[in-house]
mmCIF file of C-alpha atoms in Angstrom:
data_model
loop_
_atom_site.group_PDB
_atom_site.id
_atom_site.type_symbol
_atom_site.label_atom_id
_atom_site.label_comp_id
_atom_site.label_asym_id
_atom_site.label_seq_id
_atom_site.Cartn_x
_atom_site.Cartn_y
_atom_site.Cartn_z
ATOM 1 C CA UNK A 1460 -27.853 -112.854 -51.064
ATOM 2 C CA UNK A 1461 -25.583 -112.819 -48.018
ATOM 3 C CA UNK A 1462 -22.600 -111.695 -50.561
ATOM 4 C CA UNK A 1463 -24.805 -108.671 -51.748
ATOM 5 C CA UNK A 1464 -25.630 -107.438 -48.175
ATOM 6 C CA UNK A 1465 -22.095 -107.647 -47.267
ATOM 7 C CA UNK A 1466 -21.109 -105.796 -50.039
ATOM 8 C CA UNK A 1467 -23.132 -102.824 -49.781
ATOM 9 C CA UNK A 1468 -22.193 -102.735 -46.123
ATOM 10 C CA UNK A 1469 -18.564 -102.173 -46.979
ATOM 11 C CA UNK A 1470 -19.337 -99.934 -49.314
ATOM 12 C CA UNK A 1471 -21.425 -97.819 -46.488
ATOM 13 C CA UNK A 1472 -18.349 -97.881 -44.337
ATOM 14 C CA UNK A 1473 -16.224 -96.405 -46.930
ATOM 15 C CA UNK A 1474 -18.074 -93.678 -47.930
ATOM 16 C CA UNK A 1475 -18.398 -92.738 -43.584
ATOM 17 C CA UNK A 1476 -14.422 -93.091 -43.889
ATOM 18 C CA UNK A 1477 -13.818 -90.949 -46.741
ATOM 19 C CA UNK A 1478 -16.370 -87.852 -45.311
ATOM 20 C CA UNK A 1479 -14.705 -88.031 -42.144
ATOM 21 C CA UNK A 1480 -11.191 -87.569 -43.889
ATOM 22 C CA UNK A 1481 -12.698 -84.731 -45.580
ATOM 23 C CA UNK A 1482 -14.094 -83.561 -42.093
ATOM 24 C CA UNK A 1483 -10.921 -83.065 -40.690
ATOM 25 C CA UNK A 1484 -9.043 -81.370 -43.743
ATOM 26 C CA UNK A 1485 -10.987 -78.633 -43.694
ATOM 27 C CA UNK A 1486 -9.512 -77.504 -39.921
ATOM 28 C CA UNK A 1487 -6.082 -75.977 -39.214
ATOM 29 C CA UNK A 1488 -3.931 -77.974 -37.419
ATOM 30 C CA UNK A 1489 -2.941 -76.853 -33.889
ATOM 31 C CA UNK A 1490 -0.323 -74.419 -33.503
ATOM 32 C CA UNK A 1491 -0.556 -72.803 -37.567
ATOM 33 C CA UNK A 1492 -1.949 -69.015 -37.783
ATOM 34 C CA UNK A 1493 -5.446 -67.806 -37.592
ATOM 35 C CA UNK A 1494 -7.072 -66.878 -40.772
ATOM 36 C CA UNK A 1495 -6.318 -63.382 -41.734
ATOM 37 C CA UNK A 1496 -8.648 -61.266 -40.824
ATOM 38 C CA UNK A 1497 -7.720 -57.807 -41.657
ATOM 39 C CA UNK A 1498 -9.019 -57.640 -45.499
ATOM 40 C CA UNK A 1499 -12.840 -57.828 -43.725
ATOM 41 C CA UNK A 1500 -13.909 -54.034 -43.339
ATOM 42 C CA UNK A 1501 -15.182 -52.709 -40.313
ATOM 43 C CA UNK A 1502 -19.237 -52.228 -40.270
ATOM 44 C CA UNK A 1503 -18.506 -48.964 -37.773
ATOM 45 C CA UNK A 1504 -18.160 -45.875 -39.869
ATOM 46 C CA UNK A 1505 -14.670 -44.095 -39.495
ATOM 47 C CA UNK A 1506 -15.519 -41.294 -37.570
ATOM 48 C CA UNK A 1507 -17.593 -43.315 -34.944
ATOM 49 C CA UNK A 1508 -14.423 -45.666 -34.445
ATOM 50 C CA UNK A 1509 -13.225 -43.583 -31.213
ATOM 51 C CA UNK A 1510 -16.237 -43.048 -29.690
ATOM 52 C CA UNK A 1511 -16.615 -44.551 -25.775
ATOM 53 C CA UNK A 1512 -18.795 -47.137 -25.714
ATOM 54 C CA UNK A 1513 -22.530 -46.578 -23.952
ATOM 55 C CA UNK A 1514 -23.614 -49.318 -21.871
ATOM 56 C CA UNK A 1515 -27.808 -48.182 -21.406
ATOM 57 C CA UNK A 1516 -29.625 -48.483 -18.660
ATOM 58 C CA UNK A 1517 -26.333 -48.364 -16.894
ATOM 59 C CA UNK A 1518 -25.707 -45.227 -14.001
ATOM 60 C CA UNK A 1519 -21.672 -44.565 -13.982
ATOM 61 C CA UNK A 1520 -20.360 -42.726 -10.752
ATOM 62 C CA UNK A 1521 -18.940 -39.995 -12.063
ATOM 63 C CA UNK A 1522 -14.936 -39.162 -11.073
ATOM 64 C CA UNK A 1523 -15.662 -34.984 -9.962
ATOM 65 C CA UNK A 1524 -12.249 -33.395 -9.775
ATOM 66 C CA UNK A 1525 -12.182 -30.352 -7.654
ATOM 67 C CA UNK A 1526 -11.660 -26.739 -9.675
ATOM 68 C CA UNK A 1527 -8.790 -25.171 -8.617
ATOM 69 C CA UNK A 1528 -9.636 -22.210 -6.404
ATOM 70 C CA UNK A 1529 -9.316 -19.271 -8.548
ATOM 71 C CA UNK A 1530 -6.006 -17.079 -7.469
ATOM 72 C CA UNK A 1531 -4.866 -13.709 -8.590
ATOM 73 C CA UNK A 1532 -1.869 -13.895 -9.355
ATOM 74 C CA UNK A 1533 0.185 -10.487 -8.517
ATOM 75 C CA UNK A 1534 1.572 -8.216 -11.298
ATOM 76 C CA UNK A 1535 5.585 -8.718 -11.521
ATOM 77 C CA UNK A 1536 7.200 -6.165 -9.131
ATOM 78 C CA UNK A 1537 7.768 -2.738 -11.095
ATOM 79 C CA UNK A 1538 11.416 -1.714 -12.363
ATOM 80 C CA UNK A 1539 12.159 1.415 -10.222
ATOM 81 C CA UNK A 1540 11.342 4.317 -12.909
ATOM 82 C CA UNK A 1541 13.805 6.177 -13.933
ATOM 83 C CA UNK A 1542 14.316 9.888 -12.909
ATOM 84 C CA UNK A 1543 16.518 12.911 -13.576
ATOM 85 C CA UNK A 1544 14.961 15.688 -10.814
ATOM 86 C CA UNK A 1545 14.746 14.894 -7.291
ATOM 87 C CA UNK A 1546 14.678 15.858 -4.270
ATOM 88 C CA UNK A 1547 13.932 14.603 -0.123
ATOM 89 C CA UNK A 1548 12.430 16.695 2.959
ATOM 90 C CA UNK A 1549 12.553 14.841 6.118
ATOM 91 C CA UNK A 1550 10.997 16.336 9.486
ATOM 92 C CA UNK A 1551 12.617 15.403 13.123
ATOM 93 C CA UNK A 1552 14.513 12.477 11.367
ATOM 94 C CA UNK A 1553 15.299 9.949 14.278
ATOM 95 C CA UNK A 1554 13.067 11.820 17.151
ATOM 96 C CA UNK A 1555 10.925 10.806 19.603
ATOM 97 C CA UNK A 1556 6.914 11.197 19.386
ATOM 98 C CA UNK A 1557 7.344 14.715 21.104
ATOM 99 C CA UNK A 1558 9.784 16.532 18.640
ATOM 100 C CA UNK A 1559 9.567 19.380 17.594
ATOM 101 C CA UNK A 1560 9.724 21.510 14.763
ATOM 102 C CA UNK A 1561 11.329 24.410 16.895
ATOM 103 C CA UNK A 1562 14.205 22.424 17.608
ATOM 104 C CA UNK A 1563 18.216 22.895 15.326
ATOM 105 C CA UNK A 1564 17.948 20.909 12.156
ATOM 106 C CA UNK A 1565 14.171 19.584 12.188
ATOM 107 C CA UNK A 1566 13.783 20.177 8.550
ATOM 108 C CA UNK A 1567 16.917 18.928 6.551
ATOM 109 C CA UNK A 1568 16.339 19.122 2.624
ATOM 110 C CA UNK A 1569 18.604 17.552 0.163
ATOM 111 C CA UNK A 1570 18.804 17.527 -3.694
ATOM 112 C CA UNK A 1571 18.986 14.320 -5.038
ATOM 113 C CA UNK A 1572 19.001 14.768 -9.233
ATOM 114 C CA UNK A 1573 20.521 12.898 -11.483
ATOM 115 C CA UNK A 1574 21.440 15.176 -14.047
ATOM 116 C CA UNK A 1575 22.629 18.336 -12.547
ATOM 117 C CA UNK A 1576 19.485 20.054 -11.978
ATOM 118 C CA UNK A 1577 19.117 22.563 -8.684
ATOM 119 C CA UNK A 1578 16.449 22.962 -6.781
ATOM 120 C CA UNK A 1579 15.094 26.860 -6.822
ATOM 121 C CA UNK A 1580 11.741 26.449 -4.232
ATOM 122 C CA UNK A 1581 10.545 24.097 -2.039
ATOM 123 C CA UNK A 1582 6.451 24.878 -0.647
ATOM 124 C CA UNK A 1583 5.307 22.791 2.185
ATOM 125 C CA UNK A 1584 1.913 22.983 3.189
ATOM 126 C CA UNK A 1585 0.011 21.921 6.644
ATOM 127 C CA UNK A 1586 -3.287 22.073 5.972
ATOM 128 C CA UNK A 1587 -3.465 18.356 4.266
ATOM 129 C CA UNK A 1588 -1.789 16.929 7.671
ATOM 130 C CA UNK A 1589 -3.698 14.189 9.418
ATOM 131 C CA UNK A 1590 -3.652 16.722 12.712
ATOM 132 C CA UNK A 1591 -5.683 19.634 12.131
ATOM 133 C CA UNK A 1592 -5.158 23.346 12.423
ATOM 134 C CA UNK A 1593 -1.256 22.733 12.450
ATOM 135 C CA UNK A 1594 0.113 25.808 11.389
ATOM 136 C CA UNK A 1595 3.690 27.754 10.593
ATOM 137 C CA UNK A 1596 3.279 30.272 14.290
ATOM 138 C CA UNK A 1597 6.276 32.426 13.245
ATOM 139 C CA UNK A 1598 5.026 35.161 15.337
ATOM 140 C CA UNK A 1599 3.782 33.716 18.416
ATOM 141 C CA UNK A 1600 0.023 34.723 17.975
ATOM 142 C CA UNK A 1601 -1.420 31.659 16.667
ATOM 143 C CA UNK A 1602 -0.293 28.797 19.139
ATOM 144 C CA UNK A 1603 1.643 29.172 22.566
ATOM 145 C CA UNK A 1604 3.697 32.324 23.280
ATOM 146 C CA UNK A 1605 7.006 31.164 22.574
ATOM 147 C CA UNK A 1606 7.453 31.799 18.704
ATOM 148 C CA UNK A 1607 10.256 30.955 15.584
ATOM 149 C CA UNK A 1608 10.139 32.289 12.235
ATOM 150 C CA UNK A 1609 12.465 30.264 9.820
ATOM 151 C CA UNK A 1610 16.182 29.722 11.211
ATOM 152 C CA UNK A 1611 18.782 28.373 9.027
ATOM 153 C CA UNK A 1612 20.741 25.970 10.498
ATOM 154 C CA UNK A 1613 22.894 24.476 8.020
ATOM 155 C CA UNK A 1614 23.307 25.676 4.468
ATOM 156 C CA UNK A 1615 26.349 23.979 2.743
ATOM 157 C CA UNK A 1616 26.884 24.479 -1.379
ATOM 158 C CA UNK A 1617 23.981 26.957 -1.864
ATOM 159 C CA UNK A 1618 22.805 30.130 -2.042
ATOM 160 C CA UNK A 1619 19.237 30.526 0.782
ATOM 161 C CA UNK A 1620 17.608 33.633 -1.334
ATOM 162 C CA UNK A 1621 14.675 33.664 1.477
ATOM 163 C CA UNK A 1622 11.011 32.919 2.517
ATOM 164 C CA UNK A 1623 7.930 34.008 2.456
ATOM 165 C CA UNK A 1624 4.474 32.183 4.294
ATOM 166 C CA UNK A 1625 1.128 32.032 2.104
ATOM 167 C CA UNK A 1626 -2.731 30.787 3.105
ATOM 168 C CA UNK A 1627 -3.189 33.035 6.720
ATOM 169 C CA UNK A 1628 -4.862 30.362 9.165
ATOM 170 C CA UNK A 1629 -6.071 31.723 12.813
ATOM 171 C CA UNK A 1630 -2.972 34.449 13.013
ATOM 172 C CA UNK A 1631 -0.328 31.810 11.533
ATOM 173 C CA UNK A 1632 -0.043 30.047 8.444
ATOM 174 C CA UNK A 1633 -0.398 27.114 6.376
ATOM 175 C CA UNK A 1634 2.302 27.448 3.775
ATOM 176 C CA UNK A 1635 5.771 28.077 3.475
ATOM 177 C CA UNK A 1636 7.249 28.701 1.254
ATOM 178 C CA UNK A 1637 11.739 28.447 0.158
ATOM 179 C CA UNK A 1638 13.630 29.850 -2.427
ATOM 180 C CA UNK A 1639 17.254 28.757 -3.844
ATOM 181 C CA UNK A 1640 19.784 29.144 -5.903
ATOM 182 C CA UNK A 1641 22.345 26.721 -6.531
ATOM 183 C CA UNK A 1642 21.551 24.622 -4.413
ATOM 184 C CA UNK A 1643 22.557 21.318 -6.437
ATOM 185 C CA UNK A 1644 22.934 17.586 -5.577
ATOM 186 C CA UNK A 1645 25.265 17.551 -2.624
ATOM 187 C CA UNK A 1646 23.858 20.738 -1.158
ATOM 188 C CA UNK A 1647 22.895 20.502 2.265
ATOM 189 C CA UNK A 1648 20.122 22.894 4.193
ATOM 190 C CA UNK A 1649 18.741 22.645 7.584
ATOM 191 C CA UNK A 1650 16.249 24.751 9.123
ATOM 192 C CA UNK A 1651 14.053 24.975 12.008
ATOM 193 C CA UNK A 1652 10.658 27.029 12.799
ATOM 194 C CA UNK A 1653 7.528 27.180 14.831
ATOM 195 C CA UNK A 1654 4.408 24.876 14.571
ATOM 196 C CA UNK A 1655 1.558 25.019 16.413
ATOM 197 C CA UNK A 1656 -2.130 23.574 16.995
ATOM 198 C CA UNK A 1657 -4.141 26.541 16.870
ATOM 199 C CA UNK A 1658 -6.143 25.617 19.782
ATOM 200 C CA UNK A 1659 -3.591 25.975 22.551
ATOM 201 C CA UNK A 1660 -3.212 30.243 21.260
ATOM 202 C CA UNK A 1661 -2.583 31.976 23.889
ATOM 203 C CA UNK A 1662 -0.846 29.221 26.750
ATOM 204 C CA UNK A 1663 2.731 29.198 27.636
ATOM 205 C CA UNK A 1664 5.429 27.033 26.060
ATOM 206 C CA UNK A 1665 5.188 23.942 25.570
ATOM 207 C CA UNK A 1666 1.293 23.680 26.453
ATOM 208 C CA UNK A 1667 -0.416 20.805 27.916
ATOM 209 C CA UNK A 1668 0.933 17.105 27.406
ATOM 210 C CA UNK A 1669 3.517 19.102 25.294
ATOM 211 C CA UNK A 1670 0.733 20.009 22.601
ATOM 212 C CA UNK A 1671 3.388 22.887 21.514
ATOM 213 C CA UNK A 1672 5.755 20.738 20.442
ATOM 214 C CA UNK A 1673 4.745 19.570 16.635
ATOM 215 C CA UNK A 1674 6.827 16.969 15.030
ATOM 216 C CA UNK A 1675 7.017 15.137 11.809
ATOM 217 C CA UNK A 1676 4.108 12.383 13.060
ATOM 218 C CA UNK A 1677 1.666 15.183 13.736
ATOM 219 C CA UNK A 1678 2.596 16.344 9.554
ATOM 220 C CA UNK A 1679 2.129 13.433 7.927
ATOM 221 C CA UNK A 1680 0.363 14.194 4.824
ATOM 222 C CA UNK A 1681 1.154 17.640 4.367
ATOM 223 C CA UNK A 1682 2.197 18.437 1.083
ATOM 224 C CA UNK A 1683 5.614 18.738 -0.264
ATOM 225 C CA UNK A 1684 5.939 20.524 -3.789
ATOM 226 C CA UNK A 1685 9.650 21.060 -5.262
ATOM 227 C CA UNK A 1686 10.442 22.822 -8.526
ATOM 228 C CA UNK A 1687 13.602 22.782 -10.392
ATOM 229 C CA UNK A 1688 15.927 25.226 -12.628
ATOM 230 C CA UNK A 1689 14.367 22.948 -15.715
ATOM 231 C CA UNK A 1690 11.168 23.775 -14.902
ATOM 232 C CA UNK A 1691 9.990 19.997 -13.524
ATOM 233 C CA UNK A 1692 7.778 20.260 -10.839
ATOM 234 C CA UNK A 1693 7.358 16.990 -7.887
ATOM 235 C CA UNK A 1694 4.725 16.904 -5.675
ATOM 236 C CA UNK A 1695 4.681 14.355 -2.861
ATOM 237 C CA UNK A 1696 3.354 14.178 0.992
ATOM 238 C CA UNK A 1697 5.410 13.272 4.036
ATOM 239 C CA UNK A 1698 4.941 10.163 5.906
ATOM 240 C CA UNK A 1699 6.000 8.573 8.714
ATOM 241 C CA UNK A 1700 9.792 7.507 7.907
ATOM 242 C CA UNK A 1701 9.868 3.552 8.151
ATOM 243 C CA UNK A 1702 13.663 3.940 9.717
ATOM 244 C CA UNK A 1703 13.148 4.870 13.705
ATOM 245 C CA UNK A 1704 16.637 5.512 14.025
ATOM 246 C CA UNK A 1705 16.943 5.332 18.062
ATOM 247 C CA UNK A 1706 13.873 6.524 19.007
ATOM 248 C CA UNK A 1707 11.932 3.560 19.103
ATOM 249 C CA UNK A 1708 8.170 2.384 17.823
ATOM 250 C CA UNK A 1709 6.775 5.473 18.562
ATOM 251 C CA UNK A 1710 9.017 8.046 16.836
ATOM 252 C CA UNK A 1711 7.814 11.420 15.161
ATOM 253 C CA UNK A 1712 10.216 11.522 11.863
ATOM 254 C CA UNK A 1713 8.399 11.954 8.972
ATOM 255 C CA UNK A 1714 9.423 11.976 4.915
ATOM 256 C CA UNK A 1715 9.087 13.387 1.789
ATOM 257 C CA UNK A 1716 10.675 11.611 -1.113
ATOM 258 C CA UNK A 1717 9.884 13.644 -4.813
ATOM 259 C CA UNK A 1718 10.521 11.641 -7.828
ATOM 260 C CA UNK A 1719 8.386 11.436 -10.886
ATOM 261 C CA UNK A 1720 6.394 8.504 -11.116
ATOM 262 C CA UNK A 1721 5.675 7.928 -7.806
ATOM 263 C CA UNK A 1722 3.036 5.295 -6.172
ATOM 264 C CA UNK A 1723 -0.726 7.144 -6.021
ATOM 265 C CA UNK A 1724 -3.514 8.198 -3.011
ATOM 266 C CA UNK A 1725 -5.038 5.473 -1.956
ATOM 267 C CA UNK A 1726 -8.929 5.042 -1.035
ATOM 268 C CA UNK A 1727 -9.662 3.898 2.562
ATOM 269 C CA UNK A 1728 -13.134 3.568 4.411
ATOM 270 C CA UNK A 1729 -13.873 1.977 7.430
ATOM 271 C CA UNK A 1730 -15.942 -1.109 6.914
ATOM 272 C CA UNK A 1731 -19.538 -0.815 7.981
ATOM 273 C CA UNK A 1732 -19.088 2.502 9.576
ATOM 274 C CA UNK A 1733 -18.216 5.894 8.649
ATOM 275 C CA UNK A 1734 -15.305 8.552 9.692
ATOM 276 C CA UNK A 1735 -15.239 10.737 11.800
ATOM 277 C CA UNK A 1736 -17.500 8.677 14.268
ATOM 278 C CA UNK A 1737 -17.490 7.620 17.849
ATOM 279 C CA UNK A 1738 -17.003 3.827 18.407
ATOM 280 C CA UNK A 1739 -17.173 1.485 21.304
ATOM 281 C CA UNK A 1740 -14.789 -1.414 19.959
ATOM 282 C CA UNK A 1741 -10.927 -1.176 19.241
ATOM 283 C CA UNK A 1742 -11.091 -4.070 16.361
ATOM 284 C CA UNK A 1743 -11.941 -2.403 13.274
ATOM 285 C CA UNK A 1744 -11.426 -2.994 9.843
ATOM 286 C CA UNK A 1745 -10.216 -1.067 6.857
ATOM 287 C CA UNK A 1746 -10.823 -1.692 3.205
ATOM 288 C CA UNK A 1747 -8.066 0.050 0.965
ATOM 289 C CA UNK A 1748 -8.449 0.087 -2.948
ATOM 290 C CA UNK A 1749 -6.334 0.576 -5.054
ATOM 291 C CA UNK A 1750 -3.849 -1.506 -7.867
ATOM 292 C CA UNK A 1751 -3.546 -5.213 -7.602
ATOM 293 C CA UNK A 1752 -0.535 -6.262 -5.714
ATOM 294 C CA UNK A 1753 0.280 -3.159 -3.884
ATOM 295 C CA UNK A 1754 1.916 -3.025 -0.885
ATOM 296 C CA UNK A 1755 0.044 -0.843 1.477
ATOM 297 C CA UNK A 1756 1.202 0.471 5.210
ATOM 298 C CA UNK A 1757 -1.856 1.685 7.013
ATOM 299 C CA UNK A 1758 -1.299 3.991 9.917
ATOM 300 C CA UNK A 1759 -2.806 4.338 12.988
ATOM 301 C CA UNK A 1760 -2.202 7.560 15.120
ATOM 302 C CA UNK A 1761 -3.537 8.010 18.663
ATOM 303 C CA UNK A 1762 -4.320 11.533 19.094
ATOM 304 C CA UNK A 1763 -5.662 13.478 22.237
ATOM 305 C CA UNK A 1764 -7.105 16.942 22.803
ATOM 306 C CA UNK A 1765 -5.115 18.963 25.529
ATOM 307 C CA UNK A 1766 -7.190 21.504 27.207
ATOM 308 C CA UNK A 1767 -5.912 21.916 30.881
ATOM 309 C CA UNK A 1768 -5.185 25.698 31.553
ATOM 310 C CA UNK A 1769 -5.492 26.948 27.715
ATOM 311 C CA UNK A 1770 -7.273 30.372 27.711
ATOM 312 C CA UNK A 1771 -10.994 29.997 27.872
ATOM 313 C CA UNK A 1772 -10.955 26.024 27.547
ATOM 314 C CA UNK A 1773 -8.949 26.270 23.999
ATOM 315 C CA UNK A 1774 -9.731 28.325 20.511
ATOM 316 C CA UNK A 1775 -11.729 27.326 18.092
ATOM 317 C CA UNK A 1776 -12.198 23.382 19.064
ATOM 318 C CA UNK A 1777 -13.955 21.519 16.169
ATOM 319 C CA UNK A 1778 -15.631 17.647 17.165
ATOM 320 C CA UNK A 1779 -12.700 15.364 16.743
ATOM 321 C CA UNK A 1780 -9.818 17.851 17.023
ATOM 322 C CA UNK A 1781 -6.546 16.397 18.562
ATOM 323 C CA UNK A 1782 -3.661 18.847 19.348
ATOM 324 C CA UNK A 1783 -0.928 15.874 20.418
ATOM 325 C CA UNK A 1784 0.171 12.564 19.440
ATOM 326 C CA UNK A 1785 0.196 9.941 21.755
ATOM 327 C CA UNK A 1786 0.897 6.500 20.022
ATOM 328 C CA UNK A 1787 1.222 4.707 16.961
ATOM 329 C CA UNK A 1788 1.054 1.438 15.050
ATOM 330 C CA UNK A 1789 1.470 0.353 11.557
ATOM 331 C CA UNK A 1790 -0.413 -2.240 9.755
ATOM 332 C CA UNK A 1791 1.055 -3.828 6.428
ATOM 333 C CA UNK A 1792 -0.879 -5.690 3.364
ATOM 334 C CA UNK A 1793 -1.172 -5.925 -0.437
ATOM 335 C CA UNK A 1794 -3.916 -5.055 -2.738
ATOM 336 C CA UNK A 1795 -5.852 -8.490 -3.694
ATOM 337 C CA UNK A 1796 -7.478 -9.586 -6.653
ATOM 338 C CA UNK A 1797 -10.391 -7.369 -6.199
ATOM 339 C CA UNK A 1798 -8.520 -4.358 -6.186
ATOM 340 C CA UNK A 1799 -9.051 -4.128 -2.360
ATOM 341 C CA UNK A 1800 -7.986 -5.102 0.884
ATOM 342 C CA UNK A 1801 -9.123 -5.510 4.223
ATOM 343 C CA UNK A 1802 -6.950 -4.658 7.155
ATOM 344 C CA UNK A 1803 -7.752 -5.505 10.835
ATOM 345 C CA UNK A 1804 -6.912 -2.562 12.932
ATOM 346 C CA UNK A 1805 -6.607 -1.795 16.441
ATOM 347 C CA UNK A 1806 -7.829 1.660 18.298
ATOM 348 C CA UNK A 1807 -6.689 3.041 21.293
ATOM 349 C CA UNK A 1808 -7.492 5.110 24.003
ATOM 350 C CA UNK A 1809 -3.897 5.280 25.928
ATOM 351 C CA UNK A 1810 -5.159 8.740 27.914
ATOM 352 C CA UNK A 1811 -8.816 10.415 29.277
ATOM 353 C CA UNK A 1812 -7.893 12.985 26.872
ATOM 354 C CA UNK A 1813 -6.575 10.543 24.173
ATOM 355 C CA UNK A 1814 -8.562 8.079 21.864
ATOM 356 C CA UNK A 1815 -8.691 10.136 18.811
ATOM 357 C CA UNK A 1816 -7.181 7.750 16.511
ATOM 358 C CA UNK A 1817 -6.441 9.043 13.484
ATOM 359 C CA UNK A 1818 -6.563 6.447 10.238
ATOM 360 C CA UNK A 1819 -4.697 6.711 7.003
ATOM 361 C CA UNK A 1820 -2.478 4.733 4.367
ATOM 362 C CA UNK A 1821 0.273 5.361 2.010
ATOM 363 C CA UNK A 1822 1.197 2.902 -0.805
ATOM 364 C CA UNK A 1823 4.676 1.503 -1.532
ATOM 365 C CA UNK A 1824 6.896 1.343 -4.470
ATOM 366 C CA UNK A 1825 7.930 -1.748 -3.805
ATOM 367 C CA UNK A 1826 11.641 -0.576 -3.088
ATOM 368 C CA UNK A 1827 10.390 1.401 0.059
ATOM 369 C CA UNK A 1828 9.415 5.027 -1.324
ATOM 370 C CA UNK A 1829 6.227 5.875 -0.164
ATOM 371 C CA UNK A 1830 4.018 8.068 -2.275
ATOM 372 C CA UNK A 1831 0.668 10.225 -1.681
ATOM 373 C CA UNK A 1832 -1.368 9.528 1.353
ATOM 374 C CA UNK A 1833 -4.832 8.730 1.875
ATOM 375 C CA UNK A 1834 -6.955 11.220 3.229
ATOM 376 C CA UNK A 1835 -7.605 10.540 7.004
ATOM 377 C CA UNK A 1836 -10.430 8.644 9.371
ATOM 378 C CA UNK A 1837 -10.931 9.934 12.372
ATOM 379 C CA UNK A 1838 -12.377 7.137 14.993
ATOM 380 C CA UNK A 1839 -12.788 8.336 18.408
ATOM 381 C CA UNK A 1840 -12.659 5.269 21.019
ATOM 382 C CA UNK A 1841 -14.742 5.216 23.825
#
């Protein structure tokens, strides 16, 4: 019985022995490769497989990166066009504020085409000057007594055929008018005549505060028109040169340059007010439109009305009427984004008589020709 008992025992233990061998076959031995696992497809569809995974009930701060602040970026800076007629009128070139139109050589006027064309007229007209009632006084009956009808002065390379004076304005003029022949690139011609304010008619030479004595600041924006032997026809308006030669800040040469092509009028308006208006502060602002990236010179004249001894207190004074400049100071910017700029100015009242300030703007080429000028505010400073 004992032998039985002993036997199956054994036999017990063997069979434990032999399932624990098979046990530990079936595991990989340490160190050999993981099973393969690459032949088991993914359960995630294919076009779900880059997808971020969404933890729920989960709030993620959010990285916020700033938008760029939105800047207009300027047009590329124009080619200067090309031209073949041409032409320049400057007005007391390199003179102090009180020059004057009466003086040798205050008008020079030079042919500058490219192709041989000559100039045959040249019209210049005063009545779109930011002074009022300045006027050609050939005959001494319009401003003071002392009078000057056209003098040439220099005339080198051409022939002067004559003149002649157009628009009648309070016993002057506001046009006058040249005519040429041959007068080609090279030519040279010089002249001088009278202008006056209408308002000091009647007073002896030069008037009060020298209001008889009109120079190229008191012009700017009259109209320049020059027509050629080809039949091309320029039209431009003087303003201020940006050269002062000797004369300093406040100088009175103006400029006409006529090429085709050149920059356009600009808009101006004085923000939240109007023009012409009386005003009690000196920092104003004004908003120019025009193209984007522009450069824009914004001009501010000090004017003053003159009065002392003229005949009967003055002729035909309108609100707002200067006869004299007095000061000056330019403002520079470029056209934003918008199509507009604002430009801090400053007005002046230098003299009791003075604080007519007289507003306008003129764009630039970009290579420093100026072109048609804005029409004129008229801010009187307490």
């Amino acid at each position: 019985m004992k032998s039985i008992t002993t036997r199956l025992m054994s036999c017990a233990l063997i069979v434990l022995i032999l399932a624990g061998v098979l046990a530990l076959a079936g595991r990989p031995a340490t160190g050999q490769a993981l099973p393969d696992l690459t032949a088991t497809p993914s359960r995630t569809p294919d076009a779900l497989a880059h997808l971020p995974m969404i933890a729920y009930g989960v709030t993620a701060t959010p990285t916020v990166t700033p938008s760029p602040t939105a800047t207009a970026t300027p047009p590329p800076t124009p080619t200067p066009a090309p031209y073949s007629a041409a032409a320049s009128v400057t007005i007391t070139r390199f003179k102090p504020i009180n020059a004057s139109t009466f003086n040798t050589g205050s008008f020079i006027i030079a042919n500058e085409s490219q192709d041989g064309q000559y100039l045959t007229e040249l019209r210049i007209d005063l009545s779109t000057a930011i002074f009022p009632d300045m006027v050609f006084d050939p005959y001494g009956q319009a401003g003071d007594t002392v009078a000057k009808d056209v003098r040439v002065d220099v005339e080198v390379g051409l022939n002067f055929v004559g003149h002649a004076y157009e628009e009648p304005h309070d016993d002057g003029f506001d046009v006058l008018i040249l005519k040429f022949s041959d007068f080609y690139r090279g030519d040279r011609f010089e002249f001088s005549v009278d202008v006056d304010p209408t308002s000091i008619r009647g007073v002896s030479a030069p008037g009060p505060f020298e209001s008889g004595s009109v120079g190229g600041l008191e012009l700017v924006g009259a109209t320049i028109t020059a027509t050629f032997d080809d039949g091309t026809v320029l039209v431009n308006d003087a303003f201020r040169m940006a050269d002062p030669g000797s004369a300093g800040t406040d100088h009175s040469g103006a400029v006409a340059v006529l090429r085709p092509g050149g920059p356009e009028r600009p808009v101006i308006e004085l923000v939240g007010g109007g023009s012409p208006a009386v005003v009690s502060q000196p920092n104003q602002t004004v908003r120019v439109h025009g193209p984007v990236g522009r450069p824009v010179i914004v001009l501010v004249a000090e004017g003053g009305l003159f009065t002392e001894g003229l005949p009967g207190g003055g002729f035909d004074i309108d609100p707002f009427e200067s006869n004299s400049a007095i000061t000056t100071r330019e403002y520079t910017a470029i056209i934003g984004a918008a199509g507009t700029v604002d430009v801090p100015i400053v007005l002046s009242r230098v003299l009791p008589d003075g604080g007519l300030n007289h507003v306008t703007a003129v764009f630039d080429d970009h290579y420093g020709r100026r072109g048609l000028v804005a029409a004129p505010l008229v801010l009187e400073l307490e």
